[in-house]
């Protein structure tokens, strides 16, 4: 099994689990034009899991996930599309 994700400096706590509703709420707050939930949107989440960017938590019936990338990488990707990641996620200070 793969170890849990680490903080941006290679240490620190693992990312906290979140449910699908939280993921979609953040997505809808970021996009510029409203879209309806669809199978295509949900297949994008499946793609993130297939690329090992998200992991579904086993044994959790609430559909919780954990992010597998560092906060530093998330911020870099967000900056590349002009999104301030820190506005949407809580990052405890280590």
C-alpha atoms as an extended CHARMM CRD file, in Angstrom:
* protein
*
        94  EXT
         1         1  UNK       CA              0.0000000000        0.0000000000        0.0000000000  PROA      1               0.0000000000
         2         2  UNK       CA              1.0830000000        3.5350000000       -0.7740000000  PROA      2               0.0000000000
         3         3  UNK       CA              1.8840000000        5.7940000000        2.1860000000  PROA      3               0.0000000000
         4         4  UNK       CA             -0.5100000000        8.6910000000        2.8820000000  PROA      4               0.0000000000
         5         5  UNK       CA              0.1060000000       11.9990000000        1.1250000000  PROA      5               0.0000000000
         6         6  UNK       CA              2.4810000000       14.3580000000        2.8900000000  PROA      6               0.0000000000
         7         7  UNK       CA              2.6210000000       18.0990000000        3.4320000000  PROA      7               0.0000000000
         8         8  UNK       CA              4.1830000000       20.4320000000        0.8940000000  PROA      8               0.0000000000
         9         9  UNK       CA              7.6380000000       20.1740000000        2.4400000000  PROA      9               0.0000000000
        10        10  UNK       CA              7.6190000000       16.3750000000        2.4030000000  PROA      10              0.0000000000
        11        11  UNK       CA              6.5020000000       16.1780000000        6.0250000000  PROA      11              0.0000000000
        12        12  UNK       CA              3.4170000000       17.0420000000        7.9660000000  PROA      12              0.0000000000
        13        13  UNK       CA             -0.0330000000       15.5740000000        8.1520000000  PROA      13              0.0000000000
        14        14  UNK       CA             -1.8750000000       13.6550000000        5.4750000000  PROA      14              0.0000000000
        15        15  UNK       CA             -4.6720000000       15.4070000000        3.6090000000  PROA      15              0.0000000000
        16        16  UNK       CA             -8.0170000000       15.2720000000        5.3670000000  PROA      16              0.0000000000
        17        17  UNK       CA            -10.7810000000       13.2180000000        3.7340000000  PROA      17              0.0000000000
        18        18  UNK       CA            -13.6870000000       15.0430000000        2.1020000000  PROA      18              0.0000000000
        19        19  UNK       CA            -16.9780000000       13.9170000000        0.6480000000  PROA      19              0.0000000000
        20        20  UNK       CA            -18.1560000000       14.1910000000       -2.9400000000  PROA      20              0.0000000000
        21        21  UNK       CA            -20.5440000000       17.0170000000       -2.0730000000  PROA      21              0.0000000000
        22        22  UNK       CA            -17.6270000000       19.1500000000       -0.7960000000  PROA      22              0.0000000000
        23        23  UNK       CA            -15.6130000000       18.4420000000       -3.9460000000  PROA      23              0.0000000000
        24        24  UNK       CA            -18.5430000000       19.4490000000       -6.1610000000  PROA      24              0.0000000000
        25        25  UNK       CA            -19.2910000000       22.5480000000       -4.0520000000  PROA      25              0.0000000000
        26        26  UNK       CA            -15.7200000000       23.7690000000       -4.5460000000  PROA      26              0.0000000000
        27        27  UNK       CA            -15.8920000000       22.9650000000       -8.2690000000  PROA      27              0.0000000000
        28        28  UNK       CA            -19.1530000000       24.9020000000       -8.7110000000  PROA      28              0.0000000000
        29        29  UNK       CA            -17.7700000000       27.8930000000       -6.8090000000  PROA      29              0.0000000000
        30        30  UNK       CA            -14.7630000000       28.0680000000       -9.1600000000  PROA      30              0.0000000000
        31        31  UNK       CA            -16.2900000000       27.6110000000      -12.6070000000  PROA      31              0.0000000000
        32        32  UNK       CA            -17.3960000000       30.7030000000      -14.5020000000  PROA      32              0.0000000000
        33        33  UNK       CA            -20.4670000000       29.2870000000      -16.2270000000  PROA      33              0.0000000000
        34        34  UNK       CA            -22.9370000000       27.0730000000      -14.3690000000  PROA      34              0.0000000000
        35        35  UNK       CA            -23.3000000000       23.5100000000      -15.6140000000  PROA      35              0.0000000000
        36        36  UNK       CA            -25.6850000000       20.7440000000      -14.6610000000  PROA      36              0.0000000000
        37        37  UNK       CA            -24.3900000000       17.6440000000      -12.8690000000  PROA      37              0.0000000000
        38        38  UNK       CA            -23.8600000000       14.9020000000      -15.4260000000  PROA      38              0.0000000000
        39        39  UNK       CA            -22.2620000000       11.5370000000      -16.0000000000  PROA      39              0.0000000000
        40        40  UNK       CA            -19.4680000000       13.3550000000      -17.8440000000  PROA      40              0.0000000000
        41        41  UNK       CA            -18.6650000000       15.4240000000      -14.7520000000  PROA      41              0.0000000000
        42        42  UNK       CA            -18.6630000000       12.3290000000      -12.5410000000  PROA      42              0.0000000000
        43        43  UNK       CA            -16.4450000000       10.5090000000      -15.0580000000  PROA      43              0.0000000000
        44        44  UNK       CA            -13.8700000000       13.2810000000      -14.5660000000  PROA      44              0.0000000000
        45        45  UNK       CA            -13.7120000000       12.3240000000      -10.8840000000  PROA      45              0.0000000000
        46        46  UNK       CA            -13.2450000000        8.7000000000      -11.9120000000  PROA      46              0.0000000000
        47        47  UNK       CA            -10.3780000000        9.8840000000      -14.1280000000  PROA      47              0.0000000000
        48        48  UNK       CA             -8.7210000000       11.6670000000      -11.1870000000  PROA      48              0.0000000000
        49        49  UNK       CA             -8.9490000000        8.4240000000       -9.2130000000  PROA      49              0.0000000000
        50        50  UNK       CA             -7.5220000000        6.4310000000      -12.1560000000  PROA      50              0.0000000000
        51        51  UNK       CA             -4.5730000000        8.8550000000      -12.3400000000  PROA      51              0.0000000000
        52        52  UNK       CA             -4.0880000000        8.4000000000       -8.5710000000  PROA      52              0.0000000000
        53        53  UNK       CA             -4.6750000000       12.1070000000       -7.9180000000  PROA      53              0.0000000000
        54        54  UNK       CA             -7.6410000000       11.2070000000       -5.6740000000  PROA      54              0.0000000000
        55        55  UNK       CA             -8.2080000000        8.0720000000       -3.6080000000  PROA      55              0.0000000000
        56        56  UNK       CA            -11.6170000000        6.8510000000       -2.5210000000  PROA      56              0.0000000000
        57        57  UNK       CA            -11.6390000000        5.7780000000        1.1270000000  PROA      57              0.0000000000
        58        58  UNK       CA            -12.4320000000        2.1040000000        1.4840000000  PROA      58              0.0000000000
        59        59  UNK       CA            -15.3130000000        1.0810000000        3.6850000000  PROA      59              0.0000000000
        60        60  UNK       CA            -16.7880000000        4.5670000000        3.7350000000  PROA      60              0.0000000000
        61        61  UNK       CA            -20.3700000000        4.5580000000        2.5340000000  PROA      61              0.0000000000
        62        62  UNK       CA            -20.4650000000        8.3660000000        2.4090000000  PROA      62              0.0000000000
        63        63  UNK       CA            -18.2560000000        8.5190000000       -0.6720000000  PROA      63              0.0000000000
        64        64  UNK       CA            -15.2220000000       10.1760000000        0.8880000000  PROA      64              0.0000000000
        65        65  UNK       CA            -11.9930000000       10.8750000000       -0.9660000000  PROA      65              0.0000000000
        66        66  UNK       CA             -8.4590000000       11.9440000000       -0.1260000000  PROA      66              0.0000000000
        67        67  UNK       CA             -6.2550000000       14.1490000000       -2.3030000000  PROA      67              0.0000000000
        68        68  UNK       CA             -2.9360000000       12.5380000000       -3.2510000000  PROA      68              0.0000000000
        69        69  UNK       CA             -1.0000000000       15.6130000000       -4.3620000000  PROA      69              0.0000000000
        70        70  UNK       CA              0.9400000000       18.0330000000       -2.2090000000  PROA      70              0.0000000000
        71        71  UNK       CA             -0.4520000000       21.4210000000       -1.3160000000  PROA      71              0.0000000000
        72        72  UNK       CA              2.4810000000       22.9620000000       -3.1480000000  PROA      72              0.0000000000
        73        73  UNK       CA              1.5550000000       21.1520000000       -6.3820000000  PROA      73              0.0000000000
        74        74  UNK       CA             -2.1330000000       22.0640000000       -5.9750000000  PROA      74              0.0000000000
        75        75  UNK       CA             -1.1710000000       25.7190000000       -5.5800000000  PROA      75              0.0000000000
        76        76  UNK       CA              1.0780000000       25.5680000000       -8.6670000000  PROA      76              0.0000000000
        77        77  UNK       CA             -1.6460000000       23.9800000000      -10.7930000000  PROA      77              0.0000000000
        78        78  UNK       CA             -4.1960000000       26.4860000000       -9.4830000000  PROA      78              0.0000000000
        79        79  UNK       CA             -1.8830000000       29.3990000000      -10.2630000000  PROA      79              0.0000000000
        80        80  UNK       CA             -1.4990000000       28.1290000000      -13.8330000000  PROA      80              0.0000000000
        81        81  UNK       CA             -5.2620000000       28.6230000000      -14.3240000000  PROA      81              0.0000000000
        82        82  UNK       CA             -5.5090000000       31.7460000000      -12.1400000000  PROA      82              0.0000000000
        83        83  UNK       CA             -7.1840000000       30.0740000000       -9.1350000000  PROA      83              0.0000000000
        84        84  UNK       CA             -6.0680000000       30.7680000000       -5.5640000000  PROA      84              0.0000000000
        85        85  UNK       CA             -6.2840000000       27.3010000000       -4.0420000000  PROA      85              0.0000000000
        86        86  UNK       CA             -5.9280000000       28.6570000000       -0.5070000000  PROA      86              0.0000000000
        87        87  UNK       CA             -9.3210000000       30.3860000000       -0.8710000000  PROA      87              0.0000000000
        88        88  UNK       CA            -11.0100000000       26.9770000000       -1.1630000000  PROA      88              0.0000000000
        89        89  UNK       CA             -9.0770000000       24.6000000000        1.1080000000  PROA      89              0.0000000000
        90        90  UNK       CA             -8.0190000000       24.6390000000        4.7330000000  PROA      90              0.0000000000
        91        91  UNK       CA             -4.3210000000       24.0180000000        5.2850000000  PROA      91              0.0000000000
        92        92  UNK       CA             -3.2790000000       23.5470000000        8.9030000000  PROA      92              0.0000000000
        93        93  UNK       CA              0.0850000000       25.0230000000        9.8270000000  PROA      93              0.0000000000
        94        94  UNK       CA              2.6120000000       22.3060000000       10.6860000000  PROA      94              0.0000000000
